[in-house]
Short mmCIF file of C-alpha atoms in Angstrom, two decimals:
data_model
loop_
_atom_site.label_atom_id
_atom_site.label_comp_id
_atom_site.label_asym_id
_atom_site.label_seq_id
_atom_site.Cartn_x
_atom_site.Cartn_y
_atom_site.Cartn_z
CA MET D 929 15.18 23.60 12.81
CA ASN D 930 14.73 21.73 9.53
CA ALA D 931 15.70 22.89 6.05
CA LEU D 932 12.12 22.99 4.69
CA ASP D 933 10.35 24.31 7.79
CA GLY D 934 7.29 26.32 6.78
CA ILE D 935 6.83 24.63 3.38
CA ARG D 936 3.35 23.16 2.98
CA ILE D 937 2.90 20.23 0.61
CA LEU D 938 -0.46 18.82 -0.43
CA ASP D 939 0.26 15.25 -1.50
CA CYS D 940 -2.38 13.59 -3.68
CA SER D 941 -0.04 10.80 -4.81
CA ARG D 942 -0.23 7.10 -4.10
CA VAL D 943 1.90 3.94 -4.20
CA LEU D 944 5.63 4.74 -4.57
CA ALA D 945 7.09 7.40 -6.90
CA GLY D 946 5.03 10.28 -5.48
CA PRO D 947 5.13 9.15 -1.84
CA TRP D 948 8.91 8.57 -2.11
CA CYS D 949 9.30 12.16 -3.29
CA THR D 950 7.12 13.63 -0.55
CA GLN D 951 8.69 11.44 2.14
CA THR D 952 12.09 12.98 1.36
CA LEU D 953 10.59 16.47 1.50
CA ALA D 954 8.89 15.58 4.80
CA ASP D 955 12.20 14.32 6.19
CA LEU D 956 13.66 17.73 5.37
CA GLY D 957 10.98 19.45 7.42
CA ALA D 958 8.10 20.18 5.06
CA ASP D 959 4.55 19.82 6.37
CA VAL D 960 3.36 17.06 4.02
CA VAL D 961 -0.36 16.37 4.12
CA LYS D 962 -1.18 13.07 2.47
CA VAL D 963 -4.64 13.07 0.89
CA GLU D 964 -6.23 9.61 0.93
CA ARG D 965 -9.50 8.12 -0.19
CA PRO D 966 -11.96 7.64 2.68
CA SER D 967 -12.97 4.09 3.53
CA GLY D 968 -16.35 2.91 2.31
CA PRO D 969 -18.44 -0.12 1.34
CA GLN D 970 -16.65 -0.52 -2.00
CA HIS D 971 -13.11 0.36 -0.96
CA PRO D 972 -11.03 -0.04 2.22
CA GLY D 973 -9.78 3.50 1.74
CA GLY D 974 -6.32 4.96 1.74
CA ASP D 975 -3.21 4.50 -0.33
CA ASP D 976 -3.27 1.12 -2.10
CA THR D 977 0.03 0.17 -0.46
CA ARG D 978 -1.63 0.04 2.96
CA GLY D 979 -2.93 -3.36 1.86
CA TRP D 980 0.15 -4.57 -0.04
CA GLY D 981 1.14 -7.30 2.38
CA PRO D 982 2.05 -9.47 4.06
CA PRO D 983 4.09 -8.51 5.93
CA PHE D 984 1.87 -6.25 8.03
CA LEU D 985 2.74 -4.32 11.15
CA ARG D 986 2.15 -6.45 14.24
CA GLY D 987 0.05 -4.57 16.79
CA ARG D 988 0.35 -4.48 20.56
CA ASP D 989 -1.90 -7.55 20.84
CA GLY D 990 0.45 -9.56 18.61
CA ALA D 991 -2.00 -9.71 15.69
CA ASP D 992 -1.49 -8.21 12.25
CA THR D 993 -2.83 -4.69 11.76
CA GLY D 994 -3.99 -3.29 8.41
CA GLU D 995 -0.74 -1.35 7.93
CA ALA D 996 1.53 -3.05 5.38
CA ALA D 997 5.31 -2.73 5.67
CA TYR D 998 5.30 -1.41 2.07
CA TYR D 999 3.19 1.59 3.10
CA LEU D 1000 5.17 2.19 6.28
CA GLY D 1001 8.42 2.37 4.29
CA ALA D 1002 7.33 5.30 2.11
CA ASN D 1003 5.23 7.57 4.32
CA ARG D 1004 7.13 8.65 7.45
CA ASN D 1005 6.95 12.24 8.73
CA LYS D 1006 3.62 12.92 6.96
CA ARG D 1007 0.12 13.68 8.15
CA SER D 1008 -2.92 12.00 6.59
CA ILE D 1009 -6.34 13.40 5.80
CA SER D 1010 -9.17 11.54 4.12
CA CYS D 1011 -10.95 13.31 1.27
CA ASP D 1012 -13.10 12.03 -1.59
CA LEU D 1013 -11.69 13.65 -4.72
CA ALA D 1014 -14.54 12.19 -6.81
CA ALA D 1015 -17.12 14.21 -4.85
CA PRO D 1016 -17.72 17.89 -5.64
CA GLY D 1017 -17.36 18.71 -1.95
CA GLY D 1018 -14.00 16.94 -1.86
CA GLN D 1019 -12.79 18.80 -4.92
CA ALA D 1020 -13.81 22.10 -3.35
CA LEU D 1021 -11.93 21.19 -0.18
CA ILE D 1022 -8.76 20.33 -2.12
CA ARG D 1023 -8.94 23.69 -3.92
CA GLU D 1024 -9.12 25.46 -0.57
CA LEU D 1025 -6.13 23.51 0.72
CA ALA D 1026 -4.15 24.08 -2.48
CA ALA D 1027 -4.65 27.82 -2.08
CA GLN D 1028 -2.69 27.53 1.19
CA ALA D 1029 -0.01 25.15 -0.10
CA ASP D 1030 3.43 25.75 -1.57
CA VAL D 1031 3.56 22.43 -3.43
CA PHE D 1032 0.92 20.12 -4.91
CA VAL D 1033 1.89 16.57 -5.91
CA GLU D 1034 -0.31 14.17 -7.88
CA ASN D 1035 0.15 10.97 -9.89
CA TYR D 1036 -3.24 10.51 -11.51
CA LYS D 1037 -3.66 9.60 -15.17
CA VAL D 1038 -3.34 12.49 -17.61
CA GLY D 1039 -6.65 14.37 -17.71
CA ASP D 1040 -8.09 13.05 -14.44
CA MET D 1041 -7.21 16.14 -12.42
CA ALA D 1042 -8.63 18.44 -15.09
CA ARG D 1043 -11.97 16.60 -14.84
CA TYR D 1044 -11.92 17.30 -11.11
CA GLY D 1045 -10.98 20.95 -11.59
CA LEU D 1046 -7.69 20.23 -9.84
CA ASP D 1047 -5.27 20.58 -12.75
CA TYR D 1048 -2.38 23.03 -12.84
CA ALA D 1049 -4.32 25.72 -14.71
CA SER D 1050 -7.17 25.63 -12.19
CA LEU D 1051 -5.07 25.59 -9.04
CA SER D 1052 -2.46 28.10 -10.21
CA ALA D 1053 -5.28 30.56 -10.87
CA LEU D 1054 -6.05 30.31 -7.14
CA ASN D 1055 -2.41 30.24 -6.04
CA PRO D 1056 0.09 31.66 -8.57
CA ARG D 1057 3.06 30.62 -6.39
CA LEU D 1058 2.03 26.96 -6.39
CA VAL D 1059 4.61 24.40 -7.50
CA TYR D 1060 2.43 21.74 -9.12
CA THR D 1061 4.05 18.35 -9.68
CA SER D 1062 2.58 15.62 -11.90
CA ILE D 1063 4.14 12.15 -11.86
CA THR D 1064 3.02 9.70 -14.55
CA GLY D 1065 4.41 6.81 -16.52
CA PHE D 1066 4.95 8.70 -19.76
CA GLY D 1067 4.44 12.40 -19.06
CA GLN D 1068 1.78 14.94 -19.95
CA THR D 1069 2.60 14.94 -23.68
CA GLY D 1070 3.49 12.46 -26.41
CA PRO D 1071 1.88 9.42 -28.05
CA TYR D 1072 1.95 7.36 -24.82
CA LYS D 1073 0.64 10.03 -22.45
CA ASP D 1074 -2.70 8.30 -21.88
CA ARG D 1075 -1.14 4.95 -20.99
CA ALA D 1076 -0.85 3.76 -17.41
CA GLY D 1077 2.80 3.42 -16.42
CA TYR D 1078 4.18 0.87 -13.98
CA ASP D 1079 7.74 0.44 -12.78
CA TYR D 1080 8.13 -3.11 -14.08
CA ALA D 1081 6.98 -2.19 -17.59
CA ILE D 1082 9.10 0.96 -17.56
CA GLN D 1083 12.23 -1.02 -16.61
CA GLY D 1084 11.58 -3.06 -19.75
CA MET D 1085 10.62 -0.21 -22.08
CA GLY D 1086 13.37 2.08 -20.85
CA GLY D 1087 16.20 -0.35 -21.56
CA LEU D 1088 17.16 -1.31 -18.01
CA MET D 1089 16.18 -4.96 -18.35
CA SER D 1090 18.17 -5.25 -21.58
CA VAL D 1091 21.35 -4.58 -19.59
CA THR D 1092 20.39 -6.32 -16.32
CA GLY D 1093 20.81 -10.05 -15.80
CA GLU D 1094 23.22 -12.76 -16.82
CA ARG D 1095 24.59 -12.81 -20.36
CA ASP D 1096 22.38 -14.62 -22.84
CA ASP D 1097 25.14 -17.13 -23.65
CA ARG D 1098 25.45 -18.27 -20.02
CA PRO D 1099 23.17 -20.40 -17.81
CA GLY D 1100 20.38 -18.28 -16.37
CA GLY D 1101 20.80 -15.67 -19.09
CA GLY D 1102 17.96 -13.37 -20.01
CA PRO D 1103 16.36 -10.11 -18.94
CA GLN D 1104 15.96 -9.33 -15.25
CA LYS D 1105 14.29 -6.51 -13.40
CA VAL D 1106 16.07 -4.83 -10.52
CA GLY D 1107 15.06 -6.15 -7.10
CA VAL D 1108 13.40 -2.88 -6.06
CA ALA D 1109 11.25 -0.47 -8.11
CA VAL D 1110 14.10 1.76 -9.21
CA ALA D 1111 12.15 3.65 -11.91
CA ASP D 1112 9.65 4.73 -9.26
CA LEU D 1113 12.35 5.55 -6.72
CA PHE D 1114 14.54 7.53 -9.11
CA THR D 1115 11.52 9.44 -10.42
CA GLY D 1116 10.60 10.33 -6.85
CA LEU D 1117 14.10 11.61 -6.17
CA TYR D 1118 14.31 13.58 -9.44
CA ALA D 1119 10.92 15.09 -8.55
CA THR D 1120 12.29 16.09 -5.15
CA VAL D 1121 15.17 17.94 -6.84
CA ALA D 1122 12.82 19.65 -9.30
CA ILE D 1123 10.44 20.75 -6.55
CA GLN D 1124 13.22 22.35 -4.53
CA ALA D 1125 14.48 24.18 -7.61
CA ALA D 1126 10.95 25.40 -8.39
CA LEU D 1127 10.48 26.55 -4.78
CA ARG D 1128 13.66 28.60 -5.09
CA HIS D 1129 12.29 30.23 -8.24
CA ALA D 1130 8.94 30.90 -6.56
CA GLU D 1131 10.68 32.56 -3.61
CA ARG D 1132 12.54 34.92 -5.93
CA THR D 1133 9.74 35.71 -8.38
CA GLY D 1134 6.41 34.77 -6.81
CA GLN D 1135 5.81 32.51 -9.80
CA GLY D 1136 5.00 28.82 -9.49
CA GLN D 1137 5.23 26.29 -12.30
CA HIS D 1138 4.17 22.85 -13.49
CA ILE D 1139 6.69 20.03 -13.07
CA ASP D 1140 6.03 17.16 -15.49
CA MET D 1141 7.80 13.99 -14.28
CA ALA D 1142 7.66 10.74 -16.28
CA LEU D 1143 8.94 7.34 -15.22
CA LEU D 1144 10.08 6.59 -18.78
CA ASP D 1145 12.07 9.84 -18.97
CA THR D 1146 13.77 9.00 -15.69
CA GLN D 1147 14.52 5.43 -16.73
CA VAL D 1148 16.18 6.63 -19.93
CA ALA D 1149 18.21 9.21 -17.98
CA MET D 1150 19.43 6.66 -15.45
CA LEU D 1151 20.97 4.48 -18.16
CA ALA D 1152 23.96 6.71 -17.40
CA ASN D 1153 27.22 5.43 -18.93
CA LEU D 1154 25.42 2.75 -20.96
CA GLY D 1155 23.21 5.35 -22.61
CA ALA D 1156 26.32 7.40 -23.35
CA ASN D 1157 28.12 4.31 -24.69
CA TYR D 1158 25.38 3.78 -27.23
CA LEU D 1159 24.96 7.41 -28.29
CA VAL D 1160 28.68 8.22 -28.49
CA ARG D 1161 29.82 5.13 -30.39
CA GLY D 1162 27.36 2.26 -30.35
CA GLN D 1163 24.78 3.91 -32.56
CA ALA D 1164 27.31 4.60 -35.31
CA ASP D 1165 29.09 1.27 -34.89
CA GLY D 1166 25.91 -0.80 -34.74
CA GLN D 1167 26.69 -2.02 -31.22
CA VAL D 1168 23.92 -2.06 -28.62
CA PRO D 1169 24.94 -2.54 -24.94
CA GLN D 1170 24.05 -6.01 -23.74
CA ARG D 1171 23.62 -7.76 -20.41
CA GLN D 1172 26.94 -8.33 -18.66
CA GLY D 1173 25.75 -10.29 -15.64
CA ASN D 1174 27.76 -9.09 -12.65
CA ALA D 1175 30.48 -7.57 -14.82
CA HIS D 1176 30.95 -3.93 -15.85
CA ALA D 1177 30.73 -2.82 -19.46
CA ASN D 1178 33.61 -0.33 -19.23
CA ILE D 1179 35.88 -1.54 -16.41
CA VAL D 1180 37.77 -4.83 -15.90
CA PRO D 1181 38.02 -6.53 -13.41
CA TYR D 1182 34.83 -5.12 -11.89
CA GLN D 1183 32.52 -8.01 -11.08
CA VAL D 1184 31.57 -10.84 -8.72
CA PHE D 1185 34.07 -13.66 -8.30
CA GLU D 1186 33.62 -17.01 -6.64
CA VAL D 1187 36.20 -17.68 -3.92
CA ALA D 1188 37.06 -20.80 -1.92
CA PRO D 1189 34.04 -22.51 -0.31
CA ASP D 1190 33.31 -22.09 3.38
CA ALA D 1191 33.87 -24.74 6.05
CA GLN D 1192 30.56 -26.40 5.14
CA GLY D 1193 31.55 -26.56 1.49
CA LEU D 1194 29.09 -23.86 0.40
CA ALA D 1195 30.07 -21.55 -2.46
CA GLN D 1196 31.22 -18.07 -1.45
CA HIS D 1197 31.57 -14.90 -3.50
CA ILE D 1198 33.01 -11.39 -3.24
CA ILE D 1199 32.86 -8.26 -5.34
CA LEU D 1200 36.12 -7.06 -6.84
CA ALA D 1201 35.79 -3.48 -8.10
CA VAL D 1202 39.13 -2.40 -9.56
CA GLY D 1203 38.63 1.17 -10.72
CA ASN D 1204 42.02 2.14 -12.18
CA ASP D 1205 45.37 0.77 -13.30
CA GLY D 1206 47.08 1.44 -9.96
CA GLN D 1207 44.44 -0.57 -8.13
CA PHE D 1208 44.89 -3.41 -10.62
CA ALA D 1209 48.62 -3.50 -9.89
CA LYS D 1210 47.89 -3.62 -6.13
CA PHE D 1211 45.42 -6.43 -6.68
CA CYS D 1212 48.00 -8.42 -8.64
CA ASP D 1213 50.49 -7.97 -5.79
CA VAL D 1214 47.94 -9.19 -3.22
CA ALA D 1215 47.10 -12.13 -5.47
CA GLY D 1216 50.75 -13.08 -5.83
CA ARG D 1217 50.71 -12.48 -9.58
CA PRO D 1218 52.46 -9.10 -10.06
CA GLU D 1219 53.45 -10.05 -13.61
CA LEU D 1220 49.81 -9.73 -14.74
CA ALA D 1221 49.97 -5.96 -14.22
CA GLN D 1222 52.98 -5.82 -16.55
CA ASP D 1223 51.39 -7.92 -19.28
CA PRO D 1224 50.72 -5.62 -22.29
CA ARG D 1225 47.25 -7.14 -22.61
CA PHE D 1226 46.29 -6.07 -19.09
CA MET D 1227 48.36 -2.99 -18.17
CA ARG D 1228 45.66 -0.40 -18.88
CA ASN D 1229 41.92 -0.60 -18.39
CA ARG D 1230 41.27 -0.23 -22.10
CA ASP D 1231 43.54 -3.22 -22.67
CA ARG D 1232 41.77 -5.24 -19.99
CA VAL D 1233 38.37 -4.46 -21.51
CA GLN D 1234 39.59 -5.55 -24.95
CA HIS D 1235 41.14 -8.73 -23.51
CA ARG D 1236 38.38 -9.45 -20.98
CA ALA D 1237 37.89 -12.99 -22.34
CA GLU D 1238 41.54 -13.83 -21.61
CA LEU D 1239 41.92 -12.09 -18.24
CA VAL D 1240 38.72 -13.04 -16.47
CA PRO D 1241 39.24 -16.85 -16.64
CA LEU D 1242 42.70 -16.38 -15.16
CA LEU D 1243 41.26 -14.37 -12.31
CA GLU D 1244 38.36 -16.78 -11.76
CA ALA D 1245 40.83 -19.63 -11.14
CA LEU D 1246 43.01 -17.42 -8.96
CA MET D 1247 40.17 -16.16 -6.77
CA LYS D 1248 39.09 -19.71 -5.90
CA THR D 1249 42.43 -20.37 -4.19
CA ARG D 1250 41.67 -18.29 -1.08
CA ALA D 1251 38.80 -17.89 1.35
CA LYS D 1252 36.37 -14.98 1.44
CA ALA D 1253 37.64 -13.49 4.72
CA ASP D 1254 41.25 -13.82 3.55
CA TRP D 1255 40.60 -12.01 0.30
CA LEU D 1256 38.57 -9.23 1.90
CA ALA D 1257 41.15 -8.55 4.62
CA ALA D 1258 44.08 -8.53 2.19
CA LEU D 1259 42.36 -6.41 -0.45
CA GLU D 1260 41.03 -3.88 2.06
CA ALA D 1261 44.51 -3.55 3.58
CA ALA D 1262 45.90 -2.84 0.10
CA LYS D 1263 43.13 -0.27 -0.63
CA VAL D 1264 41.71 -2.36 -3.46
CA PRO D 1265 37.91 -1.83 -3.66
CA CYS D 1266 36.05 -4.99 -2.73
CA GLY D 1267 33.15 -6.16 -0.65
CA PRO D 1268 30.92 -9.01 0.50
CA ILE D 1269 27.46 -9.72 -0.87
CA ASN D 1270 25.23 -9.32 2.17
CA ASN D 1271 21.67 -10.47 2.62
CA LEU D 1272 19.34 -8.08 4.44
CA ALA D 1273 19.99 -9.64 7.84
CA GLU D 1274 23.70 -9.01 7.30
CA VAL D 1275 23.03 -5.49 6.06
CA PHE D 1276 21.21 -4.45 9.21
CA ASP D 1277 23.79 -6.22 11.41
CA ASP D 1278 26.67 -4.39 9.71
CA PRO D 1279 28.51 -2.15 12.20
CA GLN D 1280 28.86 0.67 9.67
CA VAL D 1281 25.13 0.64 8.88
CA GLN D 1282 24.40 0.68 12.60
CA HIS D 1283 26.90 3.45 13.30
CA ARG D 1284 25.34 5.60 10.56
CA GLY D 1285 21.91 5.28 12.15
CA MET D 1286 20.22 3.77 9.14
CA VAL D 1287 17.45 2.26 11.25
CA HIS D 1288 15.12 4.44 13.32
CA THR D 1289 12.55 3.19 15.81
CA TRP D 1290 9.19 4.94 15.89
CA HIS D 1291 6.32 4.97 18.37
CA HIS D 1292 3.24 4.15 16.29
CA PRO D 1293 -0.41 4.45 17.32
CA LEU D 1294 -0.79 0.67 16.87
CA ALA D 1295 2.59 -0.52 18.15
CA ASP D 1296 5.12 0.64 20.70
CA ALA D 1297 8.21 0.17 18.55
CA VAL D 1298 8.33 0.14 14.75
CA SER D 1299 11.78 -0.08 13.16
CA LEU D 1300 12.08 1.44 9.68
CA VAL D 1301 14.91 2.40 7.38
CA ALA D 1302 16.00 5.97 8.15
CA SER D 1303 16.72 8.81 5.76
CA PRO D 1304 20.27 8.72 4.37
CA LEU D 1305 20.47 12.53 4.38
CA LYS D 1306 22.95 13.85 6.91
CA LEU D 1307 22.81 17.66 7.28
CA SER D 1308 24.97 19.23 9.97
CA THR D 1309 22.85 22.32 10.71
CA THR D 1310 19.35 21.33 9.57
CA PRO D 1311 19.11 17.57 10.25
CA VAL D 1312 16.20 15.51 8.99
CA ARG D 1313 13.22 15.07 11.29
CA ASN D 1314 11.97 11.88 12.91
CA ASP D 1315 8.86 13.06 14.71
CA LEU D 1316 5.91 11.55 12.83
CA PRO D 1317 5.47 7.82 12.19
CA PRO D 1318 3.64 6.83 8.98
CA PRO D 1319 0.10 8.05 9.64
CA LEU D 1320 -3.11 6.09 10.00
CA LEU D 1321 -5.73 6.76 7.35
CA GLY D 1322 -7.23 10.20 8.01
CA GLU D 1323 -5.46 10.47 11.35
CA HIS D 1324 -4.85 14.22 11.02
CA THR D 1325 -7.95 15.37 9.12
CA ASP D 1326 -9.30 17.53 11.93
CA ALA D 1327 -5.92 19.05 12.79
CA VAL D 1328 -5.05 19.96 9.19
CA LEU D 1329 -8.43 21.49 8.38
CA THR D 1330 -8.19 23.53 11.57
CA GLU D 1331 -4.58 24.66 11.05
CA TRP D 1332 -4.62 25.27 7.29
CA LEU D 1333 -8.19 26.52 6.83
CA GLY D 1334 -9.36 27.58 10.28
CA TYR D 1335 -12.39 25.27 10.11
CA PRO D 1336 -14.42 24.95 13.32
CA ALA D 1337 -15.27 21.48 14.62
CA THR D 1338 -18.88 21.84 13.49
CA ARG D 1339 -17.89 22.33 9.85
CA ILE D 1340 -15.51 19.38 9.92
CA GLU D 1341 -18.24 17.19 11.40
CA GLN D 1342 -20.61 18.26 8.60
CA LEU D 1343 -18.02 17.29 5.99
CA ARG D 1344 -17.74 13.92 7.70
CA ARG D 1345 -21.53 13.43 7.68
CA ASP D 1346 -21.56 14.35 3.99
CA GLY D 1347 -18.93 11.71 3.25
CA VAL D 1348 -16.43 14.28 1.98
CA VAL D 1349 -13.79 13.38 4.59
#
C-alpha cells in the first residue's frame, strides 16, 4: 500500500518543475497520467525533454533510442497518454478526464489554458473538488505574469547567482548558476507540498482550490539565511550579501580547504564544516593547534566571522600539511563535520549511497535494465513505489481512457483516426 493510493493526477506539465512535482506524487502512489502532445509532421511529439540529449537510453540492439536521460530522470511511475490540447476534441477529452481527477497540474503560459477552456474556473465548475496547480515563471498575477520563465534566468533574477560563485576579488570571481536547475526543482517540491495540503482540505470540505506556483517566488524563498541576513540587518545597514565562493556567510570555518597533494602531485581538497564552538575546539585539537580555540579572536563563531580574514589564512596553511585521507579519518573520529568532494562516479560508488538504495534498476520497454536515481523518501509503512518505468509517448492512452472514462475500443480508435490522441 502506498500513501497516495487512489489519488488521480492529470499532469499537463512539461520539462522539469511540473514533472518533478508529479514524479514525487507518483512515487507516493498517486496514479499520474502524463498528457503529451501526439507526434506529427511538424513535431516529434511528447515532452520536450524526450529529445534533450545526448545521452539517450541505449536500446537492446545497442543503438540510441529516442528517450533522453533527462526525460527518464523526471518521469518514473507515471503513465502517458497522447492528446492534442490545441484541438477541440482534445480539449473536450481533457475536460472529461479532469472531471475524474483529484489533481490537475499545468505549466502553460498565463492565459493559454483559459483559451482552451481548461483553466481553473472551467474545470472546477465540472469538478468542485479539483486541486488545480499552475506552475509558471512569475505567477498568475503581477507585472511579469505574461513573461516566460526559465530556471537560468530565475536564478539570476531571484538573487541566487549574486551569492553563488567565487568572490569578485579572487581569480574566477563572478556570478555562477547552480549545477542543476534548482529553481525548477524547488518549485516542483513546494508544489508537491501545496498539493498534499490542498488534498487534505478537499477531503475535509469537498472544496478544491487553485495553487499558483511561481519559480521566482520559490527562488526568493530559498535564499533562506541570506534573505534573512539582508532583511534583518543588511537593508538598514546598506550591506547586500555577496558571493563567498566555497565559504559560508555566517559560520567560520565552513568552507573548502586545499590539503596536501596526492601521490601524483595533484591538488586535493576537503570540506570542513565546523558548526559550533565545541566543534572548533575539537578541530584545533586534531590539527595540533589547541591554542587557536582559546584565542579571543576565534573563541566564538561571531568572533571567527569578524576575524575571518585573519583565521582563514592560518587554517589554509595548516590544512596543506596533511593528506586528504589523514584529515578525513582524524576529523571524523573527533566528530568534526567534514567530507570529500566526490564526482558522480564516486557518488554512486559510495557505500552509504549504495546501502540507502539510491539507484533503482527498471525494466523498460526498450531496454532490459535502466538504472535511475531512486526516490529519497523512506516511509516505513507506506513505502514509495517502483513499478512503472518512465513511459513511452502515449503508451497508456488506451488503458487510461478505458479505466478513467469507460471508453470502448471503437471510440478510442475514432479519436486516434481524428488525430485527437
